PDB file of C-alpha atoms and ligand atoms in Angstrom:
ATOM      1  CA  UNK O   1     -10.570  18.119   2.273  1.00  0.00           C
ATOM      2  CA  UNK O   2      -6.981  18.572   3.542  1.00  0.00           C
ATOM      3  CA  UNK O   3      -4.714  15.511   3.483  1.00  0.00           C
ATOM      4  CA  UNK O   4      -3.168  14.445   6.757  1.00  0.00           C
ATOM      5  CA  UNK O   5       0.559  13.762   6.244  1.00  0.00           C
ATOM      6  CA  UNK O   6       2.170  11.546   8.906  1.00  0.00           C
ATOM      7  CA  UNK O   7       5.256   9.448   9.585  1.00  0.00           C
ATOM      8  CA  UNK O   8       4.106   6.560  11.829  1.00  0.00           C
ATOM      9  CA  UNK O   9       6.591   5.495  14.488  1.00  0.00           C
ATOM     10  CA  UNK O  10       4.327   3.701  16.984  1.00  0.00           C
ATOM     11  CA  UNK O  11       4.560  -0.062  17.568  1.00  0.00           C
ATOM     12  CA  UNK O  12       2.928  -2.071  14.760  1.00  0.00           C
ATOM     13  CA  UNK O  13      -0.306  -3.994  15.270  1.00  0.00           C
ATOM     14  CA  UNK O  14       0.504  -7.459  16.746  1.00  0.00           C
ATOM     15  CA  UNK O  15      -0.943  -9.190  13.661  1.00  0.00           C
ATOM     16  CA  UNK O  16       1.091  -7.088  11.191  1.00  0.00           C
ATOM     17  CA  UNK O  17       4.296  -9.056  11.778  1.00  0.00           C
ATOM     18  CA  UNK O  18       2.646 -12.299  10.670  1.00  0.00           C
ATOM     19  CA  UNK O  19       1.908 -10.770   7.252  1.00  0.00           C
ATOM     20  CA  UNK O  20       5.514  -9.792   6.486  1.00  0.00           C
ATOM     21  CA  UNK O  21       6.143 -12.733   4.106  1.00  0.00           C
ATOM     22  CA  UNK O  22       3.843 -10.820   1.711  1.00  0.00           C
ATOM     23  CA  UNK O  23       6.509  -8.179   1.077  1.00  0.00           C
ATOM     24  CA  UNK O  24       8.142 -10.809  -1.143  1.00  0.00           C
ATOM     25  CA  UNK O  25      11.125  -9.376  -2.993  1.00  0.00           C
ATOM     26  CA  UNK O  26      10.579  -5.736  -1.975  1.00  0.00           C
ATOM     27  CA  UNK O  27      13.542  -4.124  -0.111  1.00  0.00           C
ATOM     28  CA  UNK O  28      13.906  -4.869   3.603  1.00  0.00           C
ATOM     29  CA  UNK O  29      14.722  -1.179   4.187  1.00  0.00           C
ATOM     30  CA  UNK O  30      10.994  -0.636   3.622  1.00  0.00           C
ATOM     31  CA  UNK O  31       9.993  -2.808   6.591  1.00  0.00           C
ATOM     32  CA  UNK O  32       8.723   0.146   8.697  1.00  0.00           C
ATOM     33  CA  UNK O  33       6.449   1.176   5.799  1.00  0.00           C
ATOM     34  CA  UNK O  34       5.067  -2.352   5.364  1.00  0.00           C
ATOM     35  CA  UNK O  35       4.498  -2.796   9.113  1.00  0.00           C
ATOM     36  CA  UNK O  36       2.633   0.533   9.235  1.00  0.00           C
ATOM     37  CA  UNK O  37       0.575  -0.471   6.177  1.00  0.00           C
ATOM     38  CA  UNK O  38      -0.266  -3.937   7.485  1.00  0.00           C
ATOM     39  CA  UNK O  39      -1.228  -2.337  10.818  1.00  0.00           C
ATOM     40  CA  UNK O  40      -3.719  -0.219   8.871  1.00  0.00           C
ATOM     41  CA  UNK O  41      -5.285  -3.374   7.402  1.00  0.00           C
ATOM     42  CA  UNK O  42      -5.725  -4.596  10.993  1.00  0.00           C
ATOM     43  CA  UNK O  43      -6.854  -1.286  12.488  1.00  0.00           C
ATOM     44  CA  UNK O  44     -10.429  -2.605  12.600  1.00  0.00           C
ATOM     45  CA  UNK O  45     -11.114  -6.192  13.721  1.00  0.00           C
ATOM     46  CA  UNK O  46     -12.076  -7.830  10.408  1.00  0.00           C
ATOM     47  CA  UNK O  47     -13.824 -10.830  11.967  1.00  0.00           C
ATOM     48  CA  UNK O  48     -17.191 -11.166  10.225  1.00  0.00           C
ATOM     49  CA  UNK O  49     -16.265  -8.371   7.782  1.00  0.00           C
ATOM     50  CA  UNK O  50     -15.601  -8.305   4.011  1.00  0.00           C
ATOM     51  CA  UNK O  51     -12.284  -7.231   2.480  1.00  0.00           C
ATOM     52  CA  UNK O  52     -11.088  -7.065  -1.140  1.00  0.00           C
ATOM     53  CA  UNK O  53      -7.481  -6.772  -2.311  1.00  0.00           C
ATOM     54  CA  UNK O  54      -7.018  -5.216  -5.759  1.00  0.00           C
ATOM     55  CA  UNK O  55      -3.858  -5.853  -7.815  1.00  0.00           C
ATOM     56  CA  UNK O  56      -3.017  -8.573  -5.307  1.00  0.00           C
ATOM     57  CA  UNK O  57      -0.583 -10.443  -7.556  1.00  0.00           C
ATOM     58  CA  UNK O  58      -0.556 -14.111  -6.664  1.00  0.00           C
ATOM     59  CA  UNK O  59      -2.506 -13.442  -3.456  1.00  0.00           C
ATOM     60  CA  UNK O  60       0.185 -13.622  -0.756  1.00  0.00           C
ATOM     61  CA  UNK O  61      -1.085 -10.651   1.248  1.00  0.00           C
ATOM     62  CA  UNK O  62      -4.748 -11.650   0.942  1.00  0.00           C
ATOM     63  CA  UNK O  63      -3.685 -15.065   2.249  1.00  0.00           C
ATOM     64  CA  UNK O  64      -1.817 -13.450   5.165  1.00  0.00           C
ATOM     65  CA  UNK O  65      -4.754 -11.222   6.119  1.00  0.00           C
ATOM     66  CA  UNK O  66      -7.184 -14.153   5.942  1.00  0.00           C
ATOM     67  CA  UNK O  67      -4.848 -16.159   8.185  1.00  0.00           C
ATOM     68  CA  UNK O  68      -4.829 -13.285  10.689  1.00  0.00           C
ATOM     69  CA  UNK O  69      -8.661 -13.019  10.556  1.00  0.00           C
ATOM     70  CA  UNK O  70     -10.040 -16.513   9.821  1.00  0.00           C
ATOM     71  CA  UNK O  71     -13.607 -15.261  10.384  1.00  0.00           C
ATOM     72  CA  UNK O  72     -13.308 -12.572   7.690  1.00  0.00           C
ATOM     73  CA  UNK O  73     -14.364 -12.833   4.046  1.00  0.00           C
ATOM     74  CA  UNK O  74     -11.205 -11.936   2.101  1.00  0.00           C
ATOM     75  CA  UNK O  75     -10.946 -11.852  -1.701  1.00  0.00           C
ATOM     76  CA  UNK O  76      -7.769 -11.380  -3.704  1.00  0.00           C
ATOM     77  CA  UNK O  77      -8.245  -9.878  -7.187  1.00  0.00           C
ATOM     78  CA  UNK O  78      -5.707  -9.436  -9.975  1.00  0.00           C
ATOM     79  CA  UNK O  79      -5.557  -9.462 -13.751  1.00  0.00           C
ATOM     80  CA  UNK O  80      -3.562 -12.703 -13.392  1.00  0.00           C
ATOM     81  CA  UNK O  81      -5.673 -15.701 -14.277  1.00  0.00           C
ATOM     82  CA  UNK O  82      -4.012 -17.918 -11.667  1.00  0.00           C
ATOM     83  CA  UNK O  83      -3.246 -17.443  -7.978  1.00  0.00           C
ATOM     84  CA  UNK O  84      -0.067 -18.583  -6.190  1.00  0.00           C
ATOM     85  CA  UNK O  85       0.703 -21.463  -3.802  1.00  0.00           C
ATOM     86  CA  UNK O  86       0.345 -19.432  -0.557  1.00  0.00           C
ATOM     87  CA  UNK O  87      -3.282 -18.522  -1.224  1.00  0.00           C
ATOM     88  CA  UNK O  88      -4.098 -21.898  -2.822  1.00  0.00           C
ATOM     89  CA  UNK O  89      -2.965 -23.706   0.334  1.00  0.00           C
ATOM     90  CA  UNK O  90      -4.917 -21.388   2.628  1.00  0.00           C
ATOM     91  CA  UNK O  91      -8.067 -21.535   0.504  1.00  0.00           C
ATOM     92  CA  UNK O  92      -8.233 -25.234   1.427  1.00  0.00           C
ATOM     93  CA  UNK O  93      -8.381 -24.307   5.132  1.00  0.00           C
ATOM     94  CA  UNK O  94     -10.087 -20.890   5.248  1.00  0.00           C
ATOM     95  CA  UNK O  95     -13.611 -20.905   3.807  1.00  0.00           C
ATOM     96  CA  UNK O  96     -13.815 -17.077   3.708  1.00  0.00           C
ATOM     97  CA  UNK O  97     -10.759 -16.740   1.450  1.00  0.00           C
ATOM     98  CA  UNK O  98     -11.094 -16.576  -2.339  1.00  0.00           C
ATOM     99  CA  UNK O  99      -9.217 -15.422  -5.422  1.00  0.00           C
ATOM    100  CA  UNK O 100     -10.724 -13.917  -8.573  1.00  0.00           C
ATOM    101  CA  UNK O 101      -9.140 -12.879 -11.849  1.00  0.00           C
ATOM    102  CA  UNK O 102     -10.477  -9.432 -12.736  1.00  0.00           C
ATOM    103  CA  UNK O 103      -9.938  -5.755 -13.420  1.00  0.00           C
ATOM    104  CA  UNK O 104      -9.629  -3.396 -10.446  1.00  0.00           C
ATOM    105  CA  UNK O 105     -11.504  -0.757 -12.451  1.00  0.00           C
ATOM    106  CA  UNK O 106     -14.554  -2.997 -12.796  1.00  0.00           C
ATOM    107  CA  UNK O 107     -16.191  -3.490  -9.408  1.00  0.00           C
ATOM    108  CA  UNK O 108     -19.644  -3.980 -10.941  1.00  0.00           C
ATOM    109  CA  UNK O 109     -19.844  -7.401  -9.292  1.00  0.00           C
ATOM    110  CA  UNK O 110     -19.865  -5.780  -5.848  1.00  0.00           C
ATOM    111  CA  UNK O 111     -22.977  -4.149  -4.416  1.00  0.00           C
ATOM    112  CA  UNK O 112     -23.244  -0.639  -3.005  1.00  0.00           C
ATOM    113  CA  UNK O 113     -21.838  -0.412   0.540  1.00  0.00           C
ATOM    114  CA  UNK O 114     -20.988  -4.114   0.611  1.00  0.00           C
ATOM    115  CA  UNK O 115     -17.286  -4.050   1.680  1.00  0.00           C
ATOM    116  CA  UNK O 116     -15.484  -2.949   4.842  1.00  0.00           C
ATOM    117  CA  UNK O 117     -11.981  -2.729   3.388  1.00  0.00           C
ATOM    118  CA  UNK O 118     -10.487  -2.448  -0.086  1.00  0.00           C
ATOM    119  CA  UNK O 119      -6.713  -2.387  -0.368  1.00  0.00           C
ATOM    120  CA  UNK O 120      -3.785  -2.748  -2.721  1.00  0.00           C
ATOM    121  CA  UNK O 121      -0.035  -3.164  -2.305  1.00  0.00           C
ATOM    122  CA  UNK O 122       2.236  -1.651  -4.966  1.00  0.00           C
ATOM    123  CA  UNK O 123      -1.024  -1.150  -6.845  1.00  0.00           C
ATOM    124  CA  UNK O 124      -2.114   2.473  -7.256  1.00  0.00           C
ATOM    125  CA  UNK O 125       0.896   3.473  -9.378  1.00  0.00           C
ATOM    126  CA  UNK O 126      -0.288   0.869 -11.912  1.00  0.00           C
ATOM    127  CA  UNK O 127      -3.781   2.419 -11.924  1.00  0.00           C
ATOM    128  CA  UNK O 128      -2.813   6.109 -11.815  1.00  0.00           C
ATOM    129  CA  UNK O 129      -4.212   6.902 -15.282  1.00  0.00           C
ATOM    130  CA  UNK O 130      -7.691   6.808 -13.710  1.00  0.00           C
ATOM    131  CA  UNK O 131      -7.054   7.142  -9.975  1.00  0.00           C
ATOM    132  CA  UNK O 132     -10.122   9.324  -9.386  1.00  0.00           C
ATOM    133  CA  UNK O 133     -12.391   6.906 -11.274  1.00  0.00           C
ATOM    134  CA  UNK O 134     -10.982   4.050  -9.222  1.00  0.00           C
ATOM    135  CA  UNK O 135     -11.524   5.936  -5.945  1.00  0.00           C
ATOM    136  CA  UNK O 136     -15.116   6.762  -6.920  1.00  0.00           C
ATOM    137  CA  UNK O 137     -15.957   3.144  -7.725  1.00  0.00           C
ATOM    138  CA  UNK O 138     -14.325   1.902  -4.511  1.00  0.00           C
ATOM    139  CA  UNK O 139     -16.246   4.548  -2.555  1.00  0.00           C
ATOM    140  CA  UNK O 140     -19.476   3.131  -3.978  1.00  0.00           C
ATOM    141  CA  UNK O 141     -18.761  -0.400  -2.718  1.00  0.00           C
ATOM    142  CA  UNK O 142     -17.430   0.650   0.706  1.00  0.00           C
ATOM    143  CA  UNK O 143     -19.709   0.745   3.716  1.00  0.00           C
ATOM    144  CA  UNK O 144     -19.830   4.060   5.629  1.00  0.00           C
ATOM    145  CA  UNK O 145     -16.649   4.119   7.724  1.00  0.00           C
ATOM    146  CA  UNK O 146     -15.038   1.578   5.365  1.00  0.00           C
ATOM    147  CA  UNK O 147     -11.471   2.176   4.201  1.00  0.00           C
ATOM    148  CA  UNK O 148      -9.443   2.164   1.003  1.00  0.00           C
ATOM    149  CA  UNK O 149      -5.766   1.502   1.782  1.00  0.00           C
ATOM    150  CA  UNK O 150      -2.789   1.609  -0.585  1.00  0.00           C
ATOM    151  CA  UNK O 151       0.535   0.266   0.674  1.00  0.00           C
ATOM    152  CA  UNK O 152       3.986   1.007  -0.807  1.00  0.00           C
ATOM    153  CA  UNK O 153       3.472   3.649  -3.458  1.00  0.00           C
ATOM    154  CA  UNK O 154       6.169   5.826  -5.107  1.00  0.00           C
ATOM    155  CA  UNK O 155       5.895   9.618  -4.832  1.00  0.00           C
ATOM    156  CA  UNK O 156       7.005  12.020  -7.560  1.00  0.00           C
ATOM    157  CA  UNK O 157       7.784  14.900  -5.139  1.00  0.00           C
ATOM    158  CA  UNK O 158      11.065  13.259  -4.098  1.00  0.00           C
ATOM    159  CA  UNK O 159      13.712  14.390  -6.569  1.00  0.00           C
ATOM    160  CA  UNK O 160      15.989  11.289  -6.475  1.00  0.00           C
ATOM    161  CA  UNK O 161      12.918   9.066  -7.011  1.00  0.00           C
ATOM    162  CA  UNK O 162      11.667  11.252  -9.829  1.00  0.00           C
ATOM    163  CA  UNK O 163      15.091  11.259 -11.529  1.00  0.00           C
ATOM    164  CA  UNK O 164      15.824   7.536 -11.112  1.00  0.00           C
ATOM    165  CA  UNK O 165      12.355   6.488 -12.191  1.00  0.00           C
ATOM    166  CA  UNK O 166      12.380   8.913 -15.144  1.00  0.00           C
ATOM    167  CA  UNK O 167      15.506   7.168 -16.445  1.00  0.00           C
ATOM    168  CA  UNK O 168      13.912   3.753 -15.922  1.00  0.00           C
ATOM    169  CA  UNK O 169      10.681   4.887 -17.610  1.00  0.00           C
ATOM    170  CA  UNK O 170      12.701   6.166 -20.594  1.00  0.00           C
ATOM    171  CA  UNK O 171      14.230   2.689 -20.844  1.00  0.00           C
ATOM    172  CA  UNK O 172      10.716   1.171 -20.779  1.00  0.00           C
ATOM    173  CA  UNK O 173      11.555  -0.716 -17.587  1.00  0.00           C
ATOM    174  CA  UNK O 174       8.473   0.393 -15.647  1.00  0.00           C
ATOM    175  CA  UNK O 175       5.748  -0.509 -18.149  1.00  0.00           C
ATOM    176  CA  UNK O 176       2.405   0.844 -16.821  1.00  0.00           C
ATOM    177  CA  UNK O 177       3.860   2.486 -13.683  1.00  0.00           C
ATOM    178  CA  UNK O 178       3.560   6.199 -12.809  1.00  0.00           C
ATOM    179  CA  UNK O 179       4.804   8.320  -9.927  1.00  0.00           C
ATOM    180  CA  UNK O 180       2.087   9.629  -7.643  1.00  0.00           C
ATOM    181  CA  UNK O 181       1.397  13.161  -6.402  1.00  0.00           C
ATOM    182  CA  UNK O 182      -0.468  14.564  -3.397  1.00  0.00           C
ATOM    183  CA  UNK O 183      -2.731  16.494  -5.784  1.00  0.00           C
ATOM    184  CA  UNK O 184      -3.986  13.114  -7.087  1.00  0.00           C
ATOM    185  CA  UNK O 185      -4.801  11.981  -3.552  1.00  0.00           C
ATOM    186  CA  UNK O 186      -6.708  15.244  -2.993  1.00  0.00           C
ATOM    187  CA  UNK O 187      -8.851  14.522  -6.051  1.00  0.00           C
ATOM    188  CA  UNK O 188      -9.331  10.875  -5.021  1.00  0.00           C
ATOM    189  CA  UNK O 189     -10.402  11.979  -1.538  1.00  0.00           C
ATOM    190  CA  UNK O 190     -13.589  13.638  -2.837  1.00  0.00           C
ATOM    191  CA  UNK O 191     -16.505  12.018  -1.032  1.00  0.00           C
ATOM    192  CA  UNK O 192     -14.304  10.370   1.611  1.00  0.00           C
ATOM    193  CA  UNK O 193     -14.300  11.762   5.143  1.00  0.00           C
ATOM    194  CA  UNK O 194     -10.507  11.643   5.604  1.00  0.00           C
ATOM    195  CA  UNK O 195      -7.261  10.820   3.836  1.00  0.00           C
ATOM    196  CA  UNK O 196      -4.043  10.037   5.703  1.00  0.00           C
ATOM    197  CA  UNK O 197      -0.765   9.799   3.770  1.00  0.00           C
ATOM    198  CA  UNK O 198       1.944   7.938   5.697  1.00  0.00           C
ATOM    199  CA  UNK O 199       5.297   9.132   4.345  1.00  0.00           C
ATOM    200  CA  UNK O 200       8.585   7.203   4.452  1.00  0.00           C
ATOM    201  CA  UNK O 201      12.061   7.334   2.918  1.00  0.00           C
ATOM    202  CA  UNK O 202      13.136  10.959   2.837  1.00  0.00           C
ATOM    203  CA  UNK O 203      16.860  10.102   2.781  1.00  0.00           C
ATOM    204  CA  UNK O 204      16.215   6.393   2.779  1.00  0.00           C
ATOM    205  CA  UNK O 205      15.403   5.860  -0.881  1.00  0.00           C
ATOM    206  CA  UNK O 206      19.029   5.253  -1.965  1.00  0.00           C
ATOM    207  CA  UNK O 207      19.378   2.744   0.896  1.00  0.00           C
ATOM    208  CA  UNK O 208      17.240   0.289  -1.010  1.00  0.00           C
ATOM    209  CA  UNK O 209      20.223  -0.643  -3.150  1.00  0.00           C
ATOM    210  CA  UNK O 210      22.315  -1.715  -0.131  1.00  0.00           C
ATOM    211  CA  UNK O 211      19.804  -2.425   2.631  1.00  0.00           C
ATOM    212  CA  UNK O 212      20.011  -6.192   2.497  1.00  0.00           C
ATOM    213  CA  UNK O 213      23.787  -6.073   3.038  1.00  0.00           C
ATOM    214  CA  UNK O 214      23.998  -3.145   5.510  1.00  0.00           C
ATOM    215  CA  UNK O 215      20.982  -3.351   7.782  1.00  0.00           C
ATOM    216  CA  UNK O 216      22.611  -1.068  10.395  1.00  0.00           C
ATOM    217  CA  UNK O 217      22.964   1.660   7.755  1.00  0.00           C
ATOM    218  CA  UNK O 218      19.378   1.359   6.720  1.00  0.00           C
ATOM    219  CA  UNK O 219      18.266   1.570  10.393  1.00  0.00           C
ATOM    220  CA  UNK O 220      20.435   4.665  10.923  1.00  0.00           C
ATOM    221  CA  UNK O 221      18.890   6.378   7.915  1.00  0.00           C
ATOM    222  CA  UNK O 222      15.384   5.422   9.091  1.00  0.00           C
ATOM    223  CA  UNK O 223      16.140   7.141  12.435  1.00  0.00           C
ATOM    224  CA  UNK O 224      17.409  10.237  10.591  1.00  0.00           C
ATOM    225  CA  UNK O 225      14.243  10.280   8.481  1.00  0.00           C
ATOM    226  CA  UNK O 226      12.088  10.059  11.619  1.00  0.00           C
ATOM    227  CA  UNK O 227      14.013  12.898  13.250  1.00  0.00           C
ATOM    228  CA  UNK O 228      13.797  15.136  10.178  1.00  0.00           C
ATOM    229  CA  UNK O 229      10.074  14.472   9.685  1.00  0.00           C
ATOM    230  CA  UNK O 230       9.417  15.253  13.364  1.00  0.00           C
ATOM    231  CA  UNK O 231      11.502  18.452  13.428  1.00  0.00           C
ATOM    232  CA  UNK O 232      10.487  19.726   9.984  1.00  0.00           C
ATOM    233  CA  UNK O 233       6.972  18.481   9.145  1.00  0.00           C
ATOM    234  CA  UNK O 234       7.058  20.365   5.821  1.00  0.00           C
ATOM    235  CA  UNK O 235       9.530  17.708   4.642  1.00  0.00           C
ATOM    236  CA  UNK O 236       6.788  15.063   4.851  1.00  0.00           C
ATOM    237  CA  UNK O 237       5.682  15.838   1.307  1.00  0.00           C
ATOM    238  CA  UNK O 238       9.127  14.830   0.025  1.00  0.00           C
ATOM    239  CA  UNK O 239       8.975  11.242   1.244  1.00  0.00           C
ATOM    240  CA  UNK O 240       9.838   8.772  -1.513  1.00  0.00           C
ATOM    241  CA  UNK O 241       7.231   6.161  -0.619  1.00  0.00           C
ATOM    242  CA  UNK O 242       3.896   6.201   1.139  1.00  0.00           C
ATOM    243  CA  UNK O 243       0.840   4.382   2.353  1.00  0.00           C
ATOM    244  CA  UNK O 244      -2.502   6.132   1.751  1.00  0.00           C
ATOM    245  CA  UNK O 245      -5.650   5.548   3.794  1.00  0.00           C
ATOM    246  CA  UNK O 246      -8.997   6.910   2.612  1.00  0.00           C
ATOM    247  CA  UNK O 247     -11.888   6.573   5.068  1.00  0.00           C
ATOM    248  CA  UNK O 248     -15.450   6.817   3.780  1.00  0.00           C
TER     249      UNK O 248
HETATM  250  C1  SAM W 301       3.717  -4.544  -8.668  1.00  0.00           C
HETATM  251  S1  SAM W 301       2.523  -5.828  -8.840  1.00  0.00           S
HETATM  252  C2  SAM W 301       2.008  -5.956  -7.143  1.00  0.00           C
HETATM  253  C3  SAM W 301       1.488  -7.308  -6.813  1.00  0.00           C
HETATM  254  C4  SAM W 301       1.200  -7.552  -5.347  1.00  0.00           C
HETATM  255  N1  SAM W 301       0.215  -6.618  -4.843  1.00  0.00           N
HETATM  256  C5  SAM W 301       2.470  -7.479  -4.532  1.00  0.00           C
HETATM  257  O1  SAM W 301       2.576  -6.605  -3.680  1.00  0.00           O
HETATM  258  O2  SAM W 301       3.346  -8.324  -4.738  1.00  0.00           O
HETATM  259  C6  SAM W 301       1.150  -5.024  -9.603  1.00  0.00           C
HETATM  260  C7  SAM W 301       0.012  -5.946  -9.891  1.00  0.00           C
HETATM  261  O3  SAM W 301      -1.067  -5.168 -10.398  1.00  0.00           O
HETATM  262  C8  SAM W 301      -1.790  -5.978 -11.295  1.00  0.00           C
HETATM  263  N2  SAM W 301      -2.657  -5.099 -12.086  1.00  0.00           N
HETATM  264  C9  SAM W 301      -2.276  -4.075 -12.895  1.00  0.00           C
HETATM  265  N3  SAM W 301      -3.367  -3.481 -13.418  1.00  0.00           N
HETATM  266  C10 SAM W 301      -4.457  -4.110 -12.921  1.00  0.00           C
HETATM  267  C11 SAM W 301      -5.855  -3.956 -13.065  1.00  0.00           C
HETATM  268  N4  SAM W 301      -6.375  -3.000 -13.858  1.00  0.00           N
HETATM  269  N5  SAM W 301      -6.674  -4.785 -12.393  1.00  0.00           N
HETATM  270  C12 SAM W 301      -6.183  -5.749 -11.590  1.00  0.00           C
HETATM  271  N6  SAM W 301      -4.849  -5.953 -11.398  1.00  0.00           N
HETATM  272  C13 SAM W 301      -4.002  -5.152 -12.056  1.00  0.00           C
HETATM  273  C14 SAM W 301      -0.704  -6.714 -12.050  1.00  0.00           C
HETATM  274  O4  SAM W 301      -1.208  -7.875 -12.681  1.00  0.00           O
HETATM  275  C15 SAM W 301       0.288  -7.016 -10.928  1.00  0.00           C
HETATM  276  O5  SAM W 301       0.031  -8.261 -10.337  1.00  0.00           O
END
């Protein structure tokens, strides 16, 4: 099944803004990517539905999504044994919100077709050694029409990213991280009905180093990226970062 490569520029979902605290320490030059990704989490009204975050860290984003949809059942999962203060506080108020310590590769506790949404932020590049196995086990637990969403992933097709991250990997700074490739997404997409890859940061990757100090520069580069992606769609594959949305 062919991947659909896009560069979203439409207004974010109204609830997406409220989840922005979950970007934590990630660069502010990536705001358009996060807003597009959080809009994907909200694309379907989650009220009365079941959602699972994998590799959720201390649970900030799960907490934000549960706040946006108080009638949803939202679970944050991570290898960490303990969750953070944001989710702890909200778990007192939101009965549908929970946190579990566990392995994203082991979804045996979830029944077939029991979830509407599974997602991860800065997650897939930690799980890339068995991305197809992961996709297959998520596909099992998703309901028909359910979605698997990954937000903020690094792509290996972008040469500056590949070079900078290769140096960092050689210095053992990136531990279990890998770069991702469209060919992996094609393999993961087997059995799903569609796969959209939202590409960002063609020229913008180097901006991350200065974005907090020079917001105007980062905005200018974002506009140049949008222009280049629109005029030359073949450049989409060279985006440095992406969101990926698999629909069952
Ligand atoms: C870069 S952090 C991202 C955390 C959080 N999603 C965020 O955006 O701040 C990657 C997370 O993946 C978790 N992780 C790595 N491998 C995992 C696995 N097999 N199962 C569950 N969590 C895993 C790590 O514990 C870590 O919290």
